[in-house]
Tab-separated table of C-alpha atoms in Angstrom:
chain	number	residue	atom	x	y	z
I	1	MET	CA	150.019	-33.845	-27.268
I	2	THR	CA	148.196	-30.960	-28.970
I	3	THR	CA	150.390	-28.564	-30.957
I	4	GLN	CA	149.748	-24.905	-30.060
I	5	ALA	CA	148.938	-22.711	-33.063
I	6	LEU	CA	151.523	-20.059	-33.820
I	7	LEU	CA	150.433	-16.502	-33.107
I	8	THR	CA	151.786	-15.449	-36.502
I	9	ARG	CA	148.875	-17.314	-37.997
I	10	TRP	CA	146.557	-14.612	-36.637
I	11	PHE	CA	148.708	-11.527	-37.163
I	12	GLU	CA	150.214	-10.131	-40.349
I	13	ASP	CA	153.936	-10.813	-40.668
I	14	ALA	CA	155.525	-7.531	-41.759
I	15	ALA	CA	158.550	-9.404	-43.083
I	16	ALA	CA	156.543	-11.814	-45.209
I	17	PRO	CA	156.531	-11.189	-48.969
I	18	ARG	CA	153.386	-9.434	-50.224
I	19	GLU	CA	151.522	-9.543	-53.483
I	20	PRO	CA	152.115	-6.341	-55.457
I	21	ARG	CA	149.141	-4.008	-55.296
I	22	THR	CA	147.715	-2.882	-58.599
I	23	ALA	CA	146.442	0.657	-58.954
I	24	ARG	CA	142.666	0.920	-59.147
I	25	LEU	CA	141.724	2.521	-62.430
I	26	ASP	CA	139.021	5.153	-62.439
I	27	PRO	CA	136.239	3.629	-64.568
I	28	THR	CA	134.676	7.032	-65.251
I	29	PRO	CA	135.271	8.256	-68.837
I	30	ARG	CA	137.014	11.622	-68.701
I	31	LEU	CA	137.513	12.576	-72.348
I	32	VAL	CA	135.306	14.149	-75.015
I	33	VAL	CA	135.756	14.313	-78.773
I	34	CYS	CA	134.586	16.699	-81.485
I	35	LEU	CA	135.407	15.805	-85.091
I	36	ALA	CA	135.308	18.022	-88.178
I	37	GLY	CA	133.898	21.032	-86.382
I	38	ARG	CA	134.758	24.741	-86.535
I	39	ASP	CA	132.924	25.221	-83.255
I	40	GLU	CA	134.711	22.642	-81.105
I	41	GLY	CA	135.281	24.837	-78.057
I	42	ALA	CA	131.660	25.920	-77.781
I	43	ALA	CA	130.335	22.442	-78.563
I	44	LEU	CA	132.336	20.793	-75.777
I	45	ARG	CA	132.110	23.601	-73.231
I	46	PRO	CA	129.319	21.948	-71.185
I	47	TRP	CA	131.596	18.915	-70.730
I	48	LEU	CA	134.780	20.862	-70.033
I	49	ARG	CA	132.871	22.797	-67.384
I	50	ARG	CA	132.112	19.481	-65.690
I	51	GLY	CA	135.765	18.421	-65.552
I	52	TYR	CA	136.186	16.504	-68.821
I	53	ARG	CA	139.142	17.003	-71.180
I	54	SER	CA	139.076	17.274	-74.955
I	55	LEU	CA	141.068	15.001	-77.270
I	56	GLY	CA	141.249	17.856	-79.775
I	57	ASP	CA	144.945	18.614	-79.320
I	58	LYS	CA	145.974	15.011	-80.001
I	59	ILE	CA	143.697	14.795	-83.029
I	60	ARG	CA	145.055	18.029	-84.517
I	61	LYS	CA	148.607	16.875	-83.862
I	62	HIS	CA	148.040	13.711	-85.932
I	63	PRO	CA	145.175	14.562	-88.326
I	64	THR	CA	145.864	11.526	-90.540
I	65	ARG	CA	145.660	9.113	-87.595
I	66	VAL	CA	142.329	10.097	-86.056
I	67	ALA	CA	140.980	6.537	-86.065
I	68	VAL	CA	144.136	5.262	-84.326
I	69	THR	CA	143.915	8.011	-81.690
I	70	LEU	CA	140.286	7.223	-80.944
I	71	ALA	CA	140.933	3.484	-80.748
I	72	ALA	CA	143.744	4.104	-78.263
I	73	HIS	CA	141.355	5.955	-75.951
I	74	ARG	CA	138.347	3.656	-76.263
I	75	GLY	CA	136.581	3.318	-72.944
I	76	ARG	CA	137.878	6.657	-71.692
I	77	VAL	CA	135.611	8.810	-73.871
I	78	GLY	CA	132.360	10.020	-72.355
I	79	PHE	CA	130.901	11.754	-75.416
I	80	ALA	CA	131.728	12.249	-79.090
I	81	CYS	CA	130.245	14.478	-81.774
I	82	ALA	CA	131.016	15.558	-85.331
I	83	PHE	CA	130.099	18.376	-87.724
I	84	PRO	CA	131.303	17.064	-91.099
I	85	LEU	CA	131.404	19.343	-94.128
I	86	CYS	CA	128.391	18.564	-96.343
I	87	VAL	CA	128.667	21.112	-99.156
I	88	ASP	CA	128.477	18.277	-101.721
I	89	LEU	CA	125.148	17.072	-100.292
I	90	ALA	CA	123.334	20.127	-98.940
I	91	SER	CA	121.371	22.661	-100.972
I	92	ALA	CA	123.748	25.453	-99.957
I	93	GLY	CA	126.375	23.917	-102.266
I	94	ALA	CA	124.039	22.972	-105.108
I	95	ARG	CA	125.222	25.798	-107.353
I	96	TRP	CA	128.548	23.997	-107.774
I	97	TRP	CA	127.223	20.471	-108.281
I	98	ARG	CA	127.110	20.578	-112.089
I	99	ARG	CA	130.791	21.505	-112.301
I	100	LYS	CA	131.750	18.967	-109.655
I	101	ARG	CA	129.795	16.219	-111.384
I	102	ALA	CA	131.596	16.953	-114.653
I	103	GLU	CA	134.926	16.615	-112.882
I	104	ASN	CA	133.914	13.604	-110.798
I	105	PRO	CA	130.594	11.818	-111.441
I	106	ASP	CA	130.932	10.081	-108.042
I	107	PHE	CA	131.516	13.220	-105.965
I	108	GLN	CA	128.330	12.699	-103.934
I	109	THR	CA	129.026	8.999	-103.444
I	110	ASP	CA	132.436	9.985	-102.119
I	111	ALA	CA	130.819	12.531	-99.785
I	112	VAL	CA	128.499	9.881	-98.346
I	113	ALA	CA	131.473	7.553	-97.864
I	114	ARG	CA	133.118	10.278	-95.772
I	115	LEU	CA	129.999	10.553	-93.630
I	116	ARG	CA	130.012	6.800	-93.066
I	117	GLU	CA	133.674	6.880	-92.094
I	118	THR	CA	133.081	9.747	-89.667
I	119	GLU	CA	130.246	7.828	-88.026
I	120	ARG	CA	132.403	4.699	-87.775
I	121	MET	CA	135.039	6.693	-85.922
I	122	LEU	CA	132.414	8.038	-83.518
I	123	GLN	CA	131.114	4.512	-82.954
I	124	SER	CA	134.647	3.273	-82.254
I	125	THR	CA	134.869	5.437	-79.112
I	126	GLY	CA	132.196	3.325	-77.432
I	127	ALA	CA	130.671	6.563	-76.111
I	128	PRO	CA	127.261	8.105	-76.818
I	129	TYR	CA	127.662	10.195	-79.958
I	130	CYS	CA	125.812	12.516	-82.302
I	131	LEU	CA	126.702	13.529	-85.845
I	132	PHE	CA	125.167	16.719	-87.250
I	133	THR	CA	124.395	17.465	-90.907
I	134	PRO	CA	122.153	19.980	-92.667
I	135	GLY	CA	118.567	18.829	-92.983
I	136	SER	CA	119.042	17.838	-96.610
I	137	ALA	CA	116.768	15.412	-98.421
I	138	THR	CA	119.793	14.426	-100.527
I	139	ILE	CA	121.614	13.181	-97.430
I	140	ALA	CA	118.611	11.156	-96.283
I	141	ARG	CA	118.208	9.670	-99.769
I	142	LEU	CA	121.844	8.844	-100.487
I	143	TRP	CA	122.808	7.808	-96.966
I	144	LYS	CA	120.041	7.155	-94.421
I	145	ALA	CA	117.270	8.824	-92.454
I	146	PRO	CA	118.424	10.719	-89.355
I	147	SER	CA	117.765	9.693	-85.774
I	148	ALA	CA	116.090	13.077	-85.268
I	149	THR	CA	115.486	16.387	-87.030
I	150	ILE	CA	116.032	19.432	-84.828
I	151	SER	CA	116.401	23.198	-84.962
I	152	PRO	CA	118.565	25.145	-82.485
I	153	TYR	CA	115.756	27.329	-81.097
I	154	GLN	CA	113.912	24.179	-79.974
I	155	TYR	CA	116.552	23.718	-77.234
I	156	GLY	CA	117.337	27.363	-76.442
I	157	GLY	CA	115.584	27.077	-73.085
I	158	TYR	CA	118.567	25.121	-71.756
I	159	LEU	CA	120.707	28.260	-72.085
I	160	PRO	CA	120.603	31.154	-69.571
I	161	GLU	CA	118.441	34.170	-70.384
I	162	ASP	CA	121.484	36.448	-70.737
I	163	HIS	CA	123.276	34.030	-73.100
I	164	THR	CA	125.101	35.458	-76.125
I	165	HIS	CA	126.793	33.395	-78.799
I	166	PRO	CA	130.532	33.096	-77.995
I	167	GLY	CA	131.724	33.229	-81.605
I	168	MET	CA	129.267	35.213	-83.733
I	169	PRO	CA	127.120	37.352	-81.399
I	170	ASP	CA	126.335	39.838	-84.185
I	171	VAL	CA	124.845	37.120	-86.380
I	172	VAL	CA	123.521	34.412	-84.066
I	173	PRO	CA	120.769	35.498	-81.644
I	174	GLY	CA	121.350	34.692	-77.990
I	175	ARG	CA	119.938	31.441	-76.570
I	176	ASP	CA	120.100	29.901	-80.064
I	177	ARG	CA	116.930	31.753	-81.072
I	178	TYR	CA	117.253	30.853	-84.742
I	179	HIS	CA	115.927	28.202	-87.075
I	180	LYS	CA	118.178	25.847	-89.016
I	181	ARG	CA	116.857	22.459	-90.030
I	182	THR	CA	119.439	19.960	-88.788
I	183	TYR	CA	119.747	16.189	-88.988
I	184	VAL	CA	121.172	14.356	-85.980
I	185	TYR	CA	122.557	10.814	-86.280
I	186	THR	CA	123.119	9.137	-82.923
I	187	GLY	CA	124.294	5.870	-81.416
I	188	ASN	CA	126.054	4.022	-78.563
I	189	GLY	CA	123.217	4.613	-76.139
I	190	PHE	CA	122.722	8.299	-76.913
I	191	VAL	CA	119.587	9.709	-75.264
I	192	LEU	CA	117.819	12.477	-77.166
I	193	PRO	CA	116.982	15.378	-74.804
I	194	ARG	CA	113.497	16.781	-74.515
I	195	ARG	CA	112.825	20.027	-76.313
I	196	LYS	CA	112.753	23.294	-74.407
I	197	PRO	CA	112.008	25.859	-77.128
I	198	VAL	CA	112.347	29.634	-77.193
I	199	GLU	CA	110.827	32.043	-79.696
I	200	PRO	CA	113.037	32.202	-82.831
I	201	VAL	CA	114.243	35.436	-84.413
I	202	TRP	CA	113.612	36.062	-88.120
I	203	VAL	CA	115.014	38.433	-90.726
I	204	THR	CA	112.760	39.816	-93.464
I	205	ARG	CA	113.921	40.885	-96.895
I	206	ARG	CA	112.334	41.436	-100.302
I	207	ASP	CA	112.944	38.859	-103.006
I	208	ARG	CA	114.651	40.492	-105.978
I	209	LYS	CA	112.730	38.472	-108.544
I	210	THR	CA	109.226	38.311	-107.114
I	211	GLY	CA	109.232	41.426	-104.944
I	212	LYS	CA	107.655	39.455	-102.098
I	213	LEU	CA	108.859	39.691	-98.526
I	214	GLN	CA	110.749	36.633	-97.289
I	215	ARG	CA	111.187	35.467	-93.715
I	216	LEU	CA	114.687	34.040	-93.244
I	217	SER	CA	116.767	32.672	-90.417
I	218	PRO	CA	119.472	35.222	-89.476
I	219	VAL	CA	122.243	32.626	-89.993
I	220	LEU	CA	120.997	31.926	-93.533
I	221	ALA	CA	120.153	35.450	-94.652
I	222	ARG	CA	123.595	36.435	-95.985
I	223	ARG	CA	126.075	34.413	-97.974
I	224	LYS	CA	129.014	36.020	-96.161
I	225	HIS	CA	127.775	34.328	-92.982
I	226	LYS	CA	127.986	30.847	-94.490
I	227	HIS	CA	130.204	29.643	-91.640
I	228	ALA	CA	127.267	30.142	-89.275
I	229	ARG	CA	125.503	27.251	-90.988
I	230	ARG	CA	127.913	24.805	-89.340
I	231	LEU	CA	127.709	26.229	-85.835
I	232	ALA	CA	126.945	23.820	-83.026
I	233	PRO	CA	123.419	23.928	-81.540
I	234	LEU	CA	124.549	25.038	-78.100
I	235	GLY	CA	121.269	24.553	-76.259
I	236	PHE	CA	120.944	21.031	-77.622
I	237	LEU	CA	124.494	20.150	-76.547
I	238	GLU	CA	123.935	21.674	-73.108
I	239	ALA	CA	120.914	19.422	-72.724
I	240	VAL	CA	122.908	16.385	-73.893
I	241	ALA	CA	125.610	17.041	-71.297
I	242	GLY	CA	122.920	17.353	-68.645
I	243	ILE	CA	121.843	13.798	-69.461
I	244	HIS	CA	125.142	12.037	-70.113
I	245	ALA	CA	127.857	13.923	-68.208
I	246	ARG	CA	128.990	13.646	-64.615
I	247	VAL	CA	130.611	16.387	-62.582
I	248	LEU	CA	134.266	15.332	-62.256
I	249	PRO	CA	136.953	16.801	-59.996
I	250	LEU	CA	139.103	19.282	-61.897
């Protein structure tokens, strides 16, 4: 005699115990990081506009545990960048080097060690990253050659024609139309954007010693505007976001 198959074999038994369902995690990185920068908001704006969130608040809350914070969010970061202070390695700070060397003969070695540590933290995110320094031959000699050498005006075409600088509009020409030799160190699959240059703006002044006219970048013309030397290249970062970022739901 053939045994008839039970109908419950073909239909789901609502009373039967079920395996717990695990939530599907969104694999899309949703965080961005900016280290050692005075211009964090402007630097990350192209990403925030696309729905990403900055880790800045957590980093500022625990400034001595930056590496731990980044490690805890590995895999969730979509982009990382850094603007470390380089006064001990760039020509802008050379006037103080003799005094610093007398106080600490290894002050430049220590400065390079800080650059290495900053890059290690960027690498730890697992995300495409870029680290910006002045275009200083001392940095290339004591540390390493950059991935690329750029100037902000070379990427100003990625900014709208009516763009004005959000932080220093009286000093920085709109659309990043200024020259500042900048080293970029990249990694973790970072793709360097193509250049889209605009015509740079120059300031002329007469040299006090020689009497000759000099052509200077507006962000380098006056010592009181020294903070402008560490501003983020906004057109470059807009282009980077165009390559690496996705538009996420807010």
